[in-house]
C-alpha cells in the first residue's frame, strides 16, 4: 500500500538520520575527551559548558537543584546536558540527510559554543582550552558528513525493479546500507577507544596530586584540640555522630570535576589593600609554621531547616589571622584599609569574608588536615579556608590559591553577584535526628534526639514541644566548644495517635531560635524543625 510504504520509508529515514547524528555526537565528545586528556581535563566541553550553565543559573534555580538532587546536583546537570545534546544531535542528523551543509554547520556551531565557554571560565588556561571543543566539533562534523552521505537516498538502478537489493539498498527506499553500517561500526569503535584513552590520560594528569597527598605527613599541632569531654557523644541510636567522617561530610560546590591539585607545586598568594608586601607560601612553608587543631562545625547556606548540609570535623591548620598580621593587615576596627578578604580557588571560585571576623580571635584557619588526615580532594586538598560562625559561601574556600584584601564596596564575590548576602553569620538552628518523619514508634517512652548549632555562640538550651503542648527542656550533651554542634535528647511518654514534634534551641547570647520561616536565599534558612509521627 502506498501510504504504508511512504510511512515506512519516512520512519527508516528518520532512524538513519538520528543514528548518524548520535554517532557524530558520540565521536565529537570522545575526541574532545581525548584532547582534554592531553591538554587539560577541566577543558572538556561538557565540563566548560556545564560550568557556564551553573554560572548563569539564577540562585533560586540552583537552590531548587540542591533541594531536589542533593549532592548529586552536578551529576543531574551533566546528564541533562548530555540529554539535550542527544536531542540536538538527532535533529542535526535528520537535517543532514537533505541539507548536509546545514547539519554539519550545526555541529561546528556547537564547537564554537564550547570554545567560547572554555575561554570564559574563570580558571581558563588560555587558548589551549579551546582545543578539545574545536577538535571534537571538527571530527563530529566529518563523521556526520560521511554517515549522512551513506544514509541519504540514492537513485535506484534502472534494471533493479525486481531485485531485492540485499546488501546495498533498503526495501523502503534506496540508500547505501552497507556503507552506512560499515561507517557506523567504525565510528562507534573508534569513538569508544578514543573516549577510553581520554579517560586514562585525564586520570594520569591527576596522579601527581594523588601521590602528593599519599606521601604527605602532617606535623603534630603546636596547639592540639582539647580532649572531647565525656558525654559529648550520646549513645542514642539514630543521632548524628559528633565527628563526621570525611566520606559522610557534605559537599556543596560548583565544581563539576573535583580539582586535583599537586601539593608540591601549590602556592598561595596574599596581596591587596593594607598588605605591606605581597607574600607567597608553599605548602611546606605553611606546614613549618605552628599549627592549631580544632573541632569546628561547618554549615552550608543551602541547608534547609532540618537539612543535611552540616558536619563537624577536627581540623588542622595555620591560623589565618597570624598570616594576615605578618603581611601588615589590620582589621577595620584598628584602622585597616580592607574590610573584605576575597579567597580564590584554583577553579576561579571567589568567596568574601569580613576581615573583622577573620581577625577577631576566632579560630579562622587555612586547614591542611581533617580528622587526622590530609584533606580529601572533595574537601579542598591541599589547603582550604574556614572561619567558624560563618556560612560556607562566605568563608570556606576549598582548593584556595589566592587571598586578596579589598573592600565590600569595591568587589562582589561569586555568590554576592547572584543576590546572596555579603555577610552571613550562621543562624541558631536545631534538628530532630530521631524519630524520623512519619515513623511509627510504639506507645511508651520514646527518645527524641538530635543536634543543635550556633557556631561561635554555642548552645545553652534545647526544648521540645509535642503538638500544641508546653515547651519542655531537653537534656544536653556535654559542650565541646562554642564552634561545634551540640547533641541533645528528650524522653517522651508517647501516647497512641498522630503527633507533631517540634524543636527549638537557645544560643549563648540568650537568643531563641526563631519560628519565622525563611528561604535559604539570601543569608540562610530560618524556622523550627518538626517531624510528624504516628504512635501505635
Short mmCIF file of C-alpha atoms in Angstrom, two decimals:
data_model
loop_
_atom_site.label_atom_id
_atom_site.label_comp_id
_atom_site.label_asym_id
_atom_site.label_seq_id
_atom_site.Cartn_x
_atom_site.Cartn_y
_atom_site.Cartn_z
CA UNK A 1 0.00 0.00 0.00
CA UNK A 2 1.43 3.42 -0.96
CA UNK A 3 0.57 5.05 2.36
CA UNK A 4 2.20 2.30 4.44
CA UNK A 5 5.23 2.24 2.16
CA UNK A 6 5.65 6.01 2.48
CA UNK A 7 5.35 5.84 6.27
CA UNK A 8 7.95 3.08 6.47
CA UNK A 9 10.27 5.00 4.20
CA UNK A 10 10.00 8.15 6.33
CA UNK A 11 10.45 6.15 9.51
CA UNK A 12 13.57 4.40 8.27
CA UNK A 13 14.90 7.72 7.04
CA UNK A 14 14.37 9.30 10.49
CA UNK A 15 16.09 6.36 12.19
CA UNK A 16 19.07 6.64 9.85
CA UNK A 17 19.32 10.39 10.43
CA UNK A 18 19.01 10.04 14.21
CA UNK A 19 21.67 7.31 14.23
CA UNK A 20 24.01 9.45 12.15
CA UNK A 21 23.52 12.42 14.48
CA UNK A 22 24.02 10.42 17.68
CA UNK A 23 27.15 8.70 16.35
CA UNK A 24 28.55 12.07 15.27
CA UNK A 25 27.90 13.48 18.75
CA UNK A 26 29.49 10.40 20.33
CA UNK A 27 32.56 10.83 18.16
CA UNK A 28 32.77 14.56 18.93
CA UNK A 29 32.58 14.05 22.69
CA UNK A 30 35.04 11.13 22.61
CA UNK A 31 37.65 13.07 20.64
CA UNK A 32 37.11 16.10 22.86
CA UNK A 33 37.69 13.87 25.90
CA UNK A 34 40.87 12.55 24.34
CA UNK A 35 42.23 16.02 23.54
CA UNK A 36 41.22 17.28 27.02
CA UNK A 37 43.22 14.40 28.49
CA UNK A 38 46.24 15.65 26.56
CA UNK A 39 45.66 19.36 27.23
CA UNK A 40 43.70 19.86 30.48
CA UNK A 41 40.86 17.63 31.73
CA UNK A 42 38.90 20.62 33.03
CA UNK A 43 38.73 22.00 29.45
CA UNK A 44 36.42 19.22 28.23
CA UNK A 45 33.27 20.58 26.54
CA UNK A 46 30.77 19.06 28.97
CA UNK A 47 32.73 20.49 31.90
CA UNK A 48 33.15 24.00 30.49
CA UNK A 49 29.60 24.23 29.15
CA UNK A 50 28.26 22.83 32.42
CA UNK A 51 30.29 25.40 34.36
CA UNK A 52 28.92 28.18 32.17
CA UNK A 53 25.39 26.91 32.78
CA UNK A 54 25.98 26.89 36.55
CA UNK A 55 27.37 30.43 36.46
CA UNK A 56 24.32 31.73 34.58
CA UNK A 57 21.68 29.82 36.51
CA UNK A 58 19.56 32.00 38.84
CA UNK A 59 20.19 31.45 42.54
CA UNK A 60 16.65 30.21 43.12
CA UNK A 61 17.10 27.51 40.46
CA UNK A 62 20.41 26.42 42.00
CA UNK A 63 18.77 26.26 45.39
CA UNK A 64 15.99 24.08 43.93
CA UNK A 65 18.57 21.78 42.33
CA UNK A 66 20.32 21.29 45.67
CA UNK A 67 16.98 20.55 47.37
CA UNK A 68 15.86 18.17 44.63
CA UNK A 69 19.11 16.35 43.86
CA UNK A 70 21.24 16.99 46.92
CA UNK A 71 24.93 16.30 46.35
CA UNK A 72 24.00 14.70 43.01
CA UNK A 73 23.04 18.08 41.54
CA UNK A 74 26.15 18.21 39.34
CA UNK A 75 25.56 14.69 38.06
CA UNK A 76 21.99 15.67 37.21
CA UNK A 77 23.28 18.73 35.34
CA UNK A 78 25.77 16.70 33.32
CA UNK A 79 23.11 14.13 32.43
CA UNK A 80 20.80 16.97 31.44
CA UNK A 81 23.47 18.47 29.18
CA UNK A 82 24.06 15.10 27.53
CA UNK A 83 20.32 14.59 27.04
CA UNK A 84 19.97 17.99 25.37
CA UNK A 85 22.99 17.27 23.18
CA UNK A 86 21.45 13.94 22.18
CA UNK A 87 18.18 15.60 21.12
CA UNK A 88 20.01 18.24 19.12
CA UNK A 89 22.22 15.55 17.56
CA UNK A 90 19.13 13.66 16.41
CA UNK A 91 17.73 16.82 14.86
CA UNK A 92 21.00 17.68 13.11
CA UNK A 93 21.33 14.11 11.84
CA UNK A 94 17.89 14.19 10.27
CA UNK A 95 18.57 17.64 8.83
CA UNK A 96 21.85 16.48 7.31
CA UNK A 97 20.14 13.83 5.17
CA UNK A 98 18.62 16.53 2.98
CA UNK A 99 20.69 19.61 3.91
CA UNK A 100 24.14 18.29 4.61
CA UNK A 101 25.87 21.62 4.94
CA UNK A 102 23.30 22.86 7.45
CA UNK A 103 23.68 19.75 9.59
CA UNK A 104 27.47 19.89 9.50
CA UNK A 105 27.34 23.62 10.24
CA UNK A 106 25.22 22.94 13.30
CA UNK A 107 27.89 20.61 14.67
CA UNK A 108 30.61 23.19 14.05
CA UNK A 109 28.47 25.81 15.79
CA UNK A 110 28.45 23.71 18.94
CA UNK A 111 32.22 23.59 18.75
CA UNK A 112 32.25 27.38 18.74
CA UNK A 113 29.95 27.43 21.78
CA UNK A 114 32.27 25.04 23.64
CA UNK A 115 35.34 27.08 22.72
CA UNK A 116 33.74 30.31 23.93
CA UNK A 117 32.66 28.63 27.16
CA UNK A 118 36.21 27.34 27.69
CA UNK A 119 37.74 30.78 27.27
CA UNK A 120 35.14 32.39 29.53
CA UNK A 121 35.82 30.12 32.51
CA UNK A 122 37.49 31.84 35.49
CA UNK A 123 40.13 29.09 35.57
CA UNK A 124 40.80 29.16 31.81
CA UNK A 125 44.41 28.34 30.93
CA UNK A 126 44.22 30.30 27.68
CA UNK A 127 43.86 29.42 24.02
CA UNK A 128 44.80 25.80 24.64
CA UNK A 129 41.46 25.26 26.37
CA UNK A 130 39.59 25.66 23.04
CA UNK A 131 41.34 22.62 21.51
CA UNK A 132 39.05 19.92 22.99
CA UNK A 133 35.82 21.58 21.77
CA UNK A 134 37.36 22.53 18.41
CA UNK A 135 38.81 19.08 17.70
CA UNK A 136 35.60 17.37 18.80
CA UNK A 137 33.47 19.60 16.57
CA UNK A 138 35.66 19.02 13.51
CA UNK A 139 35.60 15.26 13.94
CA UNK A 140 31.86 15.30 14.68
CA UNK A 141 31.20 17.34 11.53
CA UNK A 142 33.29 14.95 9.41
CA UNK A 143 31.54 11.90 10.84
CA UNK A 144 28.10 13.42 10.25
CA UNK A 145 29.04 14.25 6.64
CA UNK A 146 30.21 10.68 5.96
CA UNK A 147 27.27 8.98 7.69
CA UNK A 148 24.71 11.32 6.14
CA UNK A 149 26.19 10.64 2.70
CA UNK A 150 25.77 6.90 3.29
CA UNK A 151 22.30 7.22 4.79
CA UNK A 152 20.87 9.65 2.24
CA UNK A 153 18.61 8.24 -0.51
CA UNK A 154 20.39 7.28 -3.74
CA UNK A 155 18.82 6.74 -7.18
CA UNK A 156 17.86 3.11 -7.77
CA UNK A 157 19.39 1.36 -10.83
CA UNK A 158 17.07 1.30 -13.87
CA UNK A 159 17.07 -2.51 -14.00
CA UNK A 160 16.59 -3.06 -10.27
CA UNK A 161 12.83 -3.25 -10.43
CA UNK A 162 12.59 -6.93 -9.49
CA UNK A 163 15.66 -7.13 -7.29
CA UNK A 164 15.55 -7.17 -3.53
CA UNK A 165 18.75 -5.10 -3.34
CA UNK A 166 20.13 -7.16 -0.46
CA UNK A 167 23.36 -5.71 0.89
CA UNK A 168 23.00 -2.40 -0.97
CA UNK A 169 19.50 -0.99 -0.59
CA UNK A 170 16.67 -0.96 1.92
CA UNK A 171 13.27 -2.20 0.70
CA UNK A 172 11.80 1.12 1.92
CA UNK A 173 13.98 3.29 -0.31
CA UNK A 174 17.37 3.40 -1.96
CA UNK A 175 20.32 4.09 0.34
CA UNK A 176 23.81 2.70 0.87
CA UNK A 177 23.03 0.33 3.70
CA UNK A 178 26.36 -1.50 3.63
CA UNK A 179 28.36 1.74 3.53
CA UNK A 180 26.34 3.22 6.36
CA UNK A 181 26.69 0.18 8.60
CA UNK A 182 30.42 -0.05 7.99
CA UNK A 183 30.92 3.66 8.67
CA UNK A 184 28.71 3.49 11.76
CA UNK A 185 30.57 0.49 13.15
CA UNK A 186 33.98 2.05 12.58
CA UNK A 187 32.79 5.32 14.15
CA UNK A 188 31.39 3.60 17.24
CA UNK A 189 34.52 1.51 17.77
CA UNK A 190 36.93 4.38 17.19
CA UNK A 191 34.91 6.73 19.41
CA UNK A 192 34.76 4.24 22.26
CA UNK A 193 38.53 3.74 22.04
CA UNK A 194 39.19 7.50 21.94
CA UNK A 195 36.93 8.14 24.90
CA UNK A 196 38.53 5.36 26.95
CA UNK A 197 42.02 6.64 26.14
CA UNK A 198 40.94 10.15 27.05
CA UNK A 199 39.76 8.99 30.47
CA UNK A 200 43.06 7.21 31.07
CA UNK A 201 45.02 10.32 30.14
CA UNK A 202 42.81 12.52 32.34
CA UNK A 203 43.30 10.23 35.31
CA UNK A 204 47.06 10.26 34.78
CA UNK A 205 47.11 14.04 34.94
CA UNK A 206 45.85 13.75 38.49
CA UNK A 207 48.33 11.09 39.55
CA UNK A 208 50.87 13.64 40.74
CA UNK A 209 48.25 15.19 43.02
CA UNK A 210 47.23 11.79 44.36
CA UNK A 211 50.85 10.88 45.04
CA UNK A 212 51.47 14.21 46.78
CA UNK A 213 48.56 13.55 49.12
CA UNK A 214 49.52 9.94 49.81
CA UNK A 215 53.06 10.91 50.80
CA UNK A 216 52.09 13.95 52.86
CA UNK A 217 52.82 13.60 56.56
CA UNK A 218 51.02 16.15 58.72
CA UNK A 219 53.02 17.68 61.59
CA UNK A 220 51.78 17.48 65.13
CA UNK A 221 49.84 20.60 66.14
CA UNK A 222 51.50 23.17 68.34
CA UNK A 223 48.05 23.75 69.84
CA UNK A 224 46.12 20.43 69.93
CA UNK A 225 42.35 20.33 70.12
CA UNK A 226 41.05 19.96 73.66
CA UNK A 227 40.01 16.43 74.52
CA UNK A 228 36.31 15.83 73.95
CA UNK A 229 34.50 15.98 77.28
CA UNK A 230 32.84 12.82 78.48
CA UNK A 231 29.27 12.76 77.25
CA UNK A 232 29.80 14.89 74.15
CA UNK A 233 28.76 11.88 72.05
CA UNK A 234 25.43 10.44 73.20
CA UNK A 235 24.88 6.71 72.83
CA UNK A 236 21.48 7.03 71.18
CA UNK A 237 20.62 5.11 68.00
CA UNK A 238 19.88 7.40 65.09
CA UNK A 239 21.62 10.53 66.36
CA UNK A 240 24.31 12.15 64.20
CA UNK A 241 27.86 11.28 65.21
CA UNK A 242 29.64 14.14 66.94
CA UNK A 243 32.52 13.87 64.46
CA UNK A 244 31.51 13.49 60.81
CA UNK A 245 33.75 11.26 58.71
CA UNK A 246 35.25 12.63 55.52
CA UNK A 247 33.15 10.26 53.43
CA UNK A 248 29.93 11.42 55.12
CA UNK A 249 30.77 15.11 55.21
CA UNK A 250 28.52 17.15 52.95
CA UNK A 251 29.83 18.55 49.68
CA UNK A 252 28.10 21.51 48.05
CA UNK A 253 30.08 23.48 45.45
CA UNK A 254 30.02 24.40 41.76
CA UNK A 255 32.91 22.19 40.62
CA UNK A 256 31.70 19.66 38.01
CA UNK A 257 35.03 17.87 38.32
CA UNK A 258 36.88 17.84 41.63
CA UNK A 259 40.19 19.73 41.25
CA UNK A 260 43.24 17.56 41.88
CA UNK A 261 45.99 19.92 42.92
CA UNK A 262 49.58 18.74 43.29
CA UNK A 263 50.69 19.78 46.75
CA UNK A 264 54.31 20.09 45.58
CA UNK A 265 53.50 22.87 43.13
CA UNK A 266 50.66 24.53 45.05
CA UNK A 267 51.15 28.16 46.04
CA UNK A 268 49.11 30.72 47.98
CA UNK A 269 49.43 34.45 47.36
CA UNK A 270 48.35 37.12 49.87
CA UNK A 271 48.05 40.64 48.49
CA UNK A 272 45.80 43.69 48.27
CA UNK A 273 44.87 46.74 50.33
CA UNK A 274 46.69 47.04 53.61
CA UNK A 275 49.25 44.38 52.68
CA UNK A 276 52.71 45.86 53.22
CA UNK A 277 54.29 43.42 50.76
CA UNK A 278 52.59 40.60 48.83
CA UNK A 279 53.56 37.18 50.13
CA UNK A 280 53.57 33.73 48.55
CA UNK A 281 53.53 30.48 50.51
CA UNK A 282 54.16 26.87 49.54
CA UNK A 283 52.53 24.01 51.42
CA UNK A 284 55.85 23.19 53.09
CA UNK A 285 56.10 26.79 54.29
CA UNK A 286 52.68 26.51 55.93
CA UNK A 287 53.45 23.11 57.45
CA UNK A 288 56.62 24.51 59.04
CA UNK A 289 54.57 27.06 60.96
CA UNK A 290 52.87 26.39 64.34
CA UNK A 291 49.62 24.57 63.55
CA UNK A 292 46.39 24.57 65.54
CA UNK A 293 43.87 21.76 65.80
CA UNK A 294 40.21 22.49 66.48
CA UNK A 295 36.78 20.85 66.36
CA UNK A 296 34.63 23.05 64.13
CA UNK A 297 31.18 22.57 62.65
CA UNK A 298 30.65 23.81 59.08
CA UNK A 299 27.24 24.67 57.66
CA UNK A 300 26.16 25.32 54.07
CA UNK A 301 23.85 28.28 53.46
CA UNK A 302 21.76 25.98 51.24
CA UNK A 303 20.85 23.89 54.26
CA UNK A 304 17.08 23.91 54.73
CA UNK A 305 15.58 23.78 58.21
CA UNK A 306 16.34 20.25 59.38
CA UNK A 307 18.59 19.66 56.36
CA UNK A 308 21.73 17.51 55.99
CA UNK A 309 24.30 20.06 54.82
CA UNK A 310 26.15 20.39 58.11
CA UNK A 311 29.05 18.44 59.54
CA UNK A 312 31.59 18.54 62.34
CA UNK A 313 35.25 17.62 61.96
CA UNK A 314 38.60 18.02 63.69
CA UNK A 315 40.60 20.44 61.54
CA UNK A 316 44.35 21.07 61.49
CA UNK A 317 45.64 24.32 60.04
CA UNK A 318 47.53 27.59 60.16
CA UNK A 319 45.85 30.49 62.00
CA UNK A 320 44.81 32.85 59.23
CA UNK A 321 44.97 35.97 61.38
CA UNK A 322 48.68 35.36 62.03
CA UNK A 323 49.44 35.29 58.30
CA UNK A 324 47.48 38.48 57.76
CA UNK A 325 49.18 40.34 60.61
CA UNK A 326 52.60 39.32 59.33
CA UNK A 327 51.63 40.79 55.95
CA UNK A 328 50.75 44.08 57.66
CA UNK A 329 46.96 43.67 57.57
CA UNK A 330 44.89 45.29 60.31
CA UNK A 331 41.15 44.84 60.87
CA UNK A 332 38.89 47.85 60.20
CA UNK A 333 38.40 48.36 63.95
CA UNK A 334 42.14 49.10 64.18
CA UNK A 335 42.26 51.37 61.16
CA UNK A 336 42.81 48.73 58.49
CA UNK A 337 42.13 49.71 54.88
CA UNK A 338 40.40 46.46 53.86
CA UNK A 339 37.12 45.17 55.26
CA UNK A 340 36.75 42.18 52.93
CA UNK A 341 39.01 39.18 52.37
CA UNK A 342 38.42 37.59 48.95
CA UNK A 343 39.55 33.97 48.73
CA UNK A 344 40.04 32.46 45.26
CA UNK A 345 40.04 28.79 44.38
CA UNK A 346 42.03 27.08 41.63
CA UNK A 347 38.78 26.76 39.66
CA UNK A 348 38.09 30.51 39.85
CA UNK A 349 35.51 30.48 42.65
CA UNK A 350 35.58 33.60 44.84
CA UNK A 351 34.30 33.91 48.42
CA UNK A 352 34.27 37.08 50.52
CA UNK A 353 34.75 37.14 54.30
CA UNK A 354 34.69 40.11 56.69
CA UNK A 355 38.27 40.90 57.72
CA UNK A 356 36.98 41.85 61.18
CA UNK A 357 35.55 38.35 61.72
CA UNK A 358 38.70 36.64 60.46
CA UNK A 359 40.89 38.62 62.86
CA UNK A 360 38.65 38.88 65.94
CA UNK A 361 40.26 35.97 67.78
CA UNK A 362 38.15 33.08 66.50
CA UNK A 363 39.91 30.03 65.07
CA UNK A 364 39.85 31.08 61.40
CA UNK A 365 42.42 28.96 59.63
CA UNK A 366 43.92 27.65 56.43
CA UNK A 367 43.20 23.97 57.04
CA UNK A 368 45.55 21.24 55.81
CA UNK A 369 44.09 18.30 57.72
CA UNK A 370 40.68 16.83 58.51
CA UNK A 371 40.09 14.19 61.18
CA UNK A 372 43.78 13.31 61.43
CA UNK A 373 44.45 13.00 57.69
CA UNK A 374 45.35 15.34 54.83
CA UNK A 375 42.24 16.99 53.41
CA UNK A 376 40.31 14.75 51.00
CA UNK A 377 40.25 16.07 47.43
CA UNK A 378 36.48 16.60 47.74
CA UNK A 379 37.07 18.88 50.69
CA UNK A 380 39.83 21.08 49.35
CA UNK A 381 43.22 19.33 49.28
CA UNK A 382 45.81 20.61 49.76
CA UNK A 383 44.52 23.70 51.61
CA UNK A 384 41.12 25.17 52.34
CA UNK A 385 39.95 28.11 54.39
CA UNK A 386 37.37 28.08 57.16
CA UNK A 387 36.00 30.68 59.54
CA UNK A 388 33.88 29.44 62.48
CA UNK A 389 30.48 31.08 62.70
CA UNK A 390 30.09 31.99 59.02
CA UNK A 391 28.21 30.06 56.35
CA UNK A 392 30.46 28.27 53.90
CA UNK A 393 29.76 30.53 50.94
CA UNK A 394 31.44 33.45 52.73
CA UNK A 395 34.24 31.58 54.46
CA UNK A 396 35.03 28.00 53.44
CA UNK A 397 37.02 28.34 50.20
CA UNK A 398 38.25 24.93 49.02
CA UNK A 399 41.37 24.47 46.86
CA UNK A 400 42.36 28.01 47.84
CA UNK A 401 45.22 29.64 45.94
CA UNK A 402 44.81 33.39 46.41
CA UNK A 403 43.79 35.82 49.16
CA UNK A 404 43.12 39.43 48.23
CA UNK A 405 42.38 42.16 50.75
CA UNK A 406 39.82 44.63 49.43
CA UNK A 407 36.52 46.25 50.42
CA UNK A 408 32.90 45.20 50.13
CA UNK A 409 32.21 48.31 48.08
CA UNK A 410 34.97 47.53 45.59
CA UNK A 411 34.27 43.87 44.82
CA UNK A 412 31.35 41.42 44.81
CA UNK A 413 32.38 37.74 45.02
CA UNK A 414 30.68 34.94 43.07
CA UNK A 415 27.61 34.39 45.24
CA UNK A 416 27.04 38.07 46.03
CA UNK A 417 26.78 38.73 42.30
CA UNK A 418 23.96 36.19 42.35
CA UNK A 419 21.94 38.03 45.01
CA UNK A 420 23.18 36.27 48.13
CA UNK A 421 24.03 38.41 51.14
CA UNK A 422 27.51 39.88 51.55
CA UNK A 423 27.67 38.88 55.21
CA UNK A 424 26.19 35.66 56.56
CA UNK A 425 26.69 34.62 60.19
CA UNK A 426 25.25 31.18 60.87
CA UNK A 427 21.76 31.24 62.36
CA UNK A 428 20.78 29.37 65.51
CA UNK A 429 19.26 26.08 64.39
CA UNK A 430 18.34 22.63 65.68
CA UNK A 431 17.35 19.34 64.08
CA UNK A 432 15.50 16.21 65.13
CA UNK A 433 17.51 13.16 64.04
CA UNK A 434 15.28 10.56 65.64
CA UNK A 435 12.48 9.62 65.27
CA UNK A 436 12.42 10.16 61.53
CA UNK A 437 9.46 11.83 59.79
CA UNK A 438 6.44 9.52 59.54
CA UNK A 439 8.00 6.98 61.89
CA UNK A 440 5.64 4.65 63.76
CA UNK A 441 7.05 4.21 67.28
CA UNK A 442 5.20 2.16 69.85
CA UNK A 443 3.45 3.81 72.81
CA UNK A 444 5.52 4.35 75.91
CA UNK A 445 8.88 6.02 76.38
CA UNK A 446 10.26 7.28 73.06
CA UNK A 447 13.63 9.00 72.85
CA UNK A 448 13.65 12.17 70.76
CA UNK A 449 17.21 13.26 69.92
CA UNK A 450 19.22 15.40 67.57
CA UNK A 451 21.72 18.22 67.26
CA UNK A 452 21.68 22.00 67.65
CA UNK A 453 24.21 24.59 66.49
CA UNK A 454 25.06 28.27 66.72
CA UNK A 455 28.75 28.38 65.85
CA UNK A 456 30.86 30.91 67.73
CA UNK A 457 27.98 31.45 70.19
CA UNK A 458 27.29 27.94 71.40
CA UNK A 459 24.06 26.24 72.51
CA UNK A 460 22.78 26.63 76.07
CA UNK A 461 19.26 25.18 75.85
CA UNK A 462 17.12 22.91 73.64
CA UNK A 463 13.38 22.47 74.07
CA UNK A 464 10.80 20.10 72.65
CA UNK A 465 7.09 20.63 72.09
CA UNK A 466 4.64 17.87 71.21
CA UNK A 467 1.61 19.11 69.28
CA UNK A 468 0.41 22.34 70.93
CA UNK A 469 1.67 21.43 74.39
CA UNK A 470 4.16 23.39 76.51
CA UNK A 471 7.86 23.60 75.68
CA UNK A 472 9.85 21.03 77.64
CA UNK A 473 13.61 21.20 78.30
CA UNK A 474 15.70 18.52 76.64
CA UNK A 475 18.87 17.10 78.17
CA UNK A 476 22.07 18.43 76.61
CA UNK A 477 25.23 16.51 75.85
CA UNK A 478 28.48 17.95 77.15
CA UNK A 479 29.53 21.07 75.24
CA UNK A 480 32.76 20.51 73.31
CA UNK A 481 33.10 24.18 72.40
CA UNK A 482 31.12 27.09 71.03
CA UNK A 483 32.22 26.34 67.46
CA UNK A 484 30.68 22.84 67.37
CA UNK A 485 27.19 21.49 67.30
CA UNK A 486 25.70 20.01 70.47
CA UNK A 487 23.71 16.83 70.87
CA UNK A 488 20.53 16.65 72.92
CA UNK A 489 17.74 14.20 73.85
CA UNK A 490 14.30 14.11 75.45
CA UNK A 491 12.40 11.13 76.91
CA UNK A 492 8.80 11.38 75.70
CA UNK A 493 5.91 9.43 77.14
CA UNK A 494 4.26 8.78 73.78
CA UNK A 495 0.53 8.14 73.56
CA UNK A 496 -1.21 6.45 70.60
CA UNK A 497 -2.14 8.60 67.62
CA UNK A 498 -0.56 11.16 65.32
CA UNK A 499 1.74 13.75 66.87
CA UNK A 500 3.82 16.67 65.63
CA UNK A 501 7.17 17.15 67.39
CA UNK A 502 8.98 20.49 67.19
CA UNK A 503 12.40 21.55 68.46
CA UNK A 504 13.95 24.93 69.21
CA UNK A 505 17.34 26.00 70.58
CA UNK A 506 18.73 28.92 72.55
CA UNK A 507 22.26 30.14 71.80
CA UNK A 508 24.95 31.51 74.09
CA UNK A 509 23.68 35.07 73.71
CA UNK A 510 20.25 34.08 75.05
CA UNK A 511 18.56 34.35 71.64
CA UNK A 512 15.87 31.74 70.99
CA UNK A 513 15.68 30.14 67.57
CA UNK A 514 13.01 31.96 65.60
CA UNK A 515 9.84 30.28 64.41
CA UNK A 516 9.70 32.58 61.37
CA UNK A 517 10.26 30.53 58.22
CA UNK A 518 12.54 31.98 55.57
CA UNK A 519 14.18 30.56 52.45
CA UNK A 520 17.87 29.83 52.22
CA UNK A 521 18.29 32.88 49.96
CA UNK A 522 19.80 35.37 50.74
CA UNK A 523 21.51 34.52 54.05
CA UNK A 524 20.33 31.11 55.24
CA UNK A 525 17.06 29.42 56.18
CA UNK A 526 15.31 30.04 59.46
CA UNK A 527 12.42 28.37 61.26
CA UNK A 528 11.91 25.40 63.56
CA UNK A 529 12.29 21.77 62.56
CA UNK A 530 9.38 19.43 63.19
CA UNK A 531 8.51 15.82 62.39
CA UNK A 532 5.17 14.02 62.33
CA UNK A 533 4.98 10.53 63.81
CA UNK A 534 2.21 8.02 64.38
CA UNK A 535 2.41 6.24 67.73
CA UNK A 536 0.97 2.72 67.62
#
